[in-house]
Amino acid sequence: MRLNELKPSVGARKARKRLGRGDASGHGGTSTKGHKGQKSRSGGYHKVGFEGGQMPLHRRMPKRGFNNTVFARTVGVVNLDQLATWPQGVPVTLEALKERGLIRRRYDGIKLLARGDCKAPLTIRLSWISAAARQKIEAAGGQIESLATSG
């Protein structure tokens, strides 16, 4: 057996339906779309949720709930295992994390989580720190200077 002799199994590849290739093909004439009407035209059909002109269901239902996305905070997440190669004496701050490529998007604050271990004494200056991460950092001799914002 050689690479140029490889073929798919019999029946593994199915030929596509060739439409509009004459009446003898069985798919000529109207190309399996029936006669006339909106559904037979190119460009299509009605949009999703269209109910023939009747008021759509999503507009008949009352609005419920509360959405406060204007004031929602976006919080980035960094884990301790991502700080394993962090240089000694350099505090872990939002700006330093951006410089090293650990966070890319714009965040209102960063939360440090406890996945992984903390071996070197680190100085942490972040918005939020989980309780487990706090214990691991303090056990390794690190310092935490919390910038916690309210909420």
Coordinates of C-alpha atoms in Angstrom, one line a residue:
M1 CA 0.0 0.0 0.0
R2 CA 1.2 3.4 -1.0
L3 CA 0.0 7.0 -0.3
N4 CA -1.1 7.4 -3.9
E5 CA -3.3 4.3 -3.6
L6 CA -5.3 5.5 -0.6
K7 CA -9.1 5.9 -1.2
P8 CA -12.1 6.4 1.0
S9 CA -14.2 3.4 1.8
V10 CA -17.0 2.6 -0.6
G11 CA -20.1 4.7 0.3
A12 CA -18.1 7.0 2.6
R13 CA -18.4 9.9 0.1
K14 CA -21.7 10.9 -1.4
A15 CA -22.0 12.9 -4.6
R16 CA -23.8 16.3 -4.1
K17 CA -27.2 16.8 -5.7
R18 CA -26.6 18.8 -8.9
L19 CA -29.7 21.0 -9.5
G20 CA -30.9 22.6 -12.7
R21 CA -28.9 20.4 -15.1
G22 CA -31.8 19.5 -17.4
D23 CA -35.0 17.4 -17.1
A24 CA -33.2 14.1 -17.7
S25 CA -31.3 14.5 -14.4
G26 CA -34.5 14.5 -12.4
H27 CA -33.5 17.8 -10.8
G28 CA -34.1 20.1 -13.8
G29 CA -36.8 22.6 -14.4
T30 CA -37.7 23.9 -11.0
S31 CA -34.6 22.4 -9.3
T32 CA -36.8 20.6 -6.6
K33 CA -38.3 23.9 -5.4
G34 CA -41.8 23.4 -6.7
H35 CA -43.5 26.2 -8.7
K36 CA -43.2 30.0 -8.2
G37 CA -43.7 31.6 -4.8
Q38 CA -41.4 33.2 -2.3
K39 CA -39.7 30.0 -1.3
S40 CA -38.6 29.3 -4.8
R41 CA -36.8 32.6 -5.3
S42 CA -33.2 33.3 -4.7
G43 CA -32.5 35.5 -1.7
G44 CA -34.9 33.7 0.1
Y45 CA -37.4 33.4 2.8
H46 CA -38.7 35.3 5.8
K47 CA -36.5 36.1 8.8
V48 CA -36.3 34.0 12.0
G49 CA -39.3 34.5 14.2
F50 CA -41.5 35.8 11.4
E51 CA -45.1 34.6 11.9
G52 CA -46.8 35.7 8.6
G53 CA -47.4 39.3 9.8
Q54 CA -48.9 38.3 13.1
M55 CA -47.3 39.9 16.1
P56 CA -44.3 37.7 16.9
L57 CA -44.2 35.8 20.1
H58 CA -41.2 37.7 21.5
R59 CA -43.1 40.9 21.1
R60 CA -46.4 39.5 22.6
M61 CA -44.6 38.5 25.8
P62 CA -44.2 41.2 28.6
K63 CA -40.8 42.5 29.3
R64 CA -39.4 41.1 32.6
G65 CA -36.4 41.4 34.8
F66 CA -33.6 44.0 35.2
N67 CA -30.5 44.5 33.2
N68 CA -27.8 46.8 34.5
T69 CA -25.0 46.1 32.0
V70 CA -24.1 49.8 31.9
F71 CA -22.7 49.6 35.4
A72 CA -21.5 46.0 35.3
R73 CA -17.8 45.4 36.1
T74 CA -15.6 43.2 33.9
V75 CA -13.2 41.3 36.1
G76 CA -10.2 39.5 34.7
V77 CA -8.9 36.3 36.3
V78 CA -5.3 35.3 36.9
N79 CA -4.3 32.1 38.7
L80 CA -1.2 31.5 40.8
D81 CA 0.2 29.0 38.4
Q82 CA 0.4 31.8 35.8
L83 CA 2.7 33.7 38.2
A84 CA 5.2 30.8 38.6
T85 CA 7.9 32.5 36.5
W86 CA 7.2 36.0 37.9
P87 CA 10.5 37.9 38.5
Q88 CA 11.6 38.5 42.1
G89 CA 11.0 42.0 43.5
V90 CA 8.5 43.1 40.8
P91 CA 5.0 43.7 42.3
V92 CA 2.1 42.0 40.6
T93 CA -0.1 44.8 39.3
L94 CA -2.6 45.4 36.5
E95 CA 0.0 47.2 34.4
A96 CA 2.7 44.5 35.0
L97 CA 0.3 41.8 34.0
K98 CA -0.5 43.6 30.8
E99 CA 3.2 44.1 30.0
R100 CA 3.8 40.4 30.3
G101 CA 0.8 39.4 28.2
L102 CA -1.1 37.6 31.0
I103 CA -4.1 39.8 30.4
R104 CA -5.1 41.3 27.1
R105 CA -8.5 43.0 27.3
R106 CA -9.5 46.0 29.3
Y107 CA -10.7 45.1 32.7
D108 CA -12.1 47.1 35.6
G109 CA -10.1 44.9 38.0
I110 CA -8.3 41.6 38.3
K111 CA -9.0 38.8 40.7
L112 CA -6.2 36.4 41.8
L113 CA -7.4 32.8 42.2
A114 CA -5.6 29.9 43.9
R115 CA -5.0 27.3 41.1
G116 CA -1.4 26.2 41.3
D117 CA 1.2 26.8 44.0
C118 CA 3.1 29.9 45.1
K119 CA 6.8 29.2 45.7
A120 CA 8.4 32.6 45.6
P121 CA 7.4 35.5 47.9
L122 CA 5.3 37.9 45.7
T123 CA 4.0 41.4 46.3
I124 CA 0.4 41.5 45.1
R125 CA -1.4 44.7 44.3
L126 CA -4.7 43.6 42.7
S127 CA -8.4 44.5 43.1
W128 CA -9.5 41.1 44.5
I129 CA -7.8 38.0 45.9
S130 CA -9.5 34.8 46.8
A131 CA -9.1 33.5 50.4
A132 CA -7.2 30.4 49.2
A133 CA -4.8 32.4 47.1
R134 CA -4.2 34.8 50.1
Q135 CA -3.3 31.8 52.3
K136 CA -0.8 30.4 49.7
I137 CA 0.9 33.8 49.2
E138 CA 1.2 34.5 52.9
A139 CA 2.5 30.9 53.4
A140 CA 5.3 31.6 50.8
G141 CA 6.2 34.8 52.6
G142 CA 4.5 37.2 50.1
Q143 CA 2.8 40.5 50.8
I144 CA -0.7 41.5 49.8
E145 CA -1.6 45.2 49.3
S146 CA -5.3 45.0 48.4
L147 CA -6.8 47.6 46.2
A148 CA -10.2 46.2 46.8
T149 CA -13.0 48.4 45.4
S150 CA -16.4 48.3 47.0
G151 CA -18.8 45.5 46.0

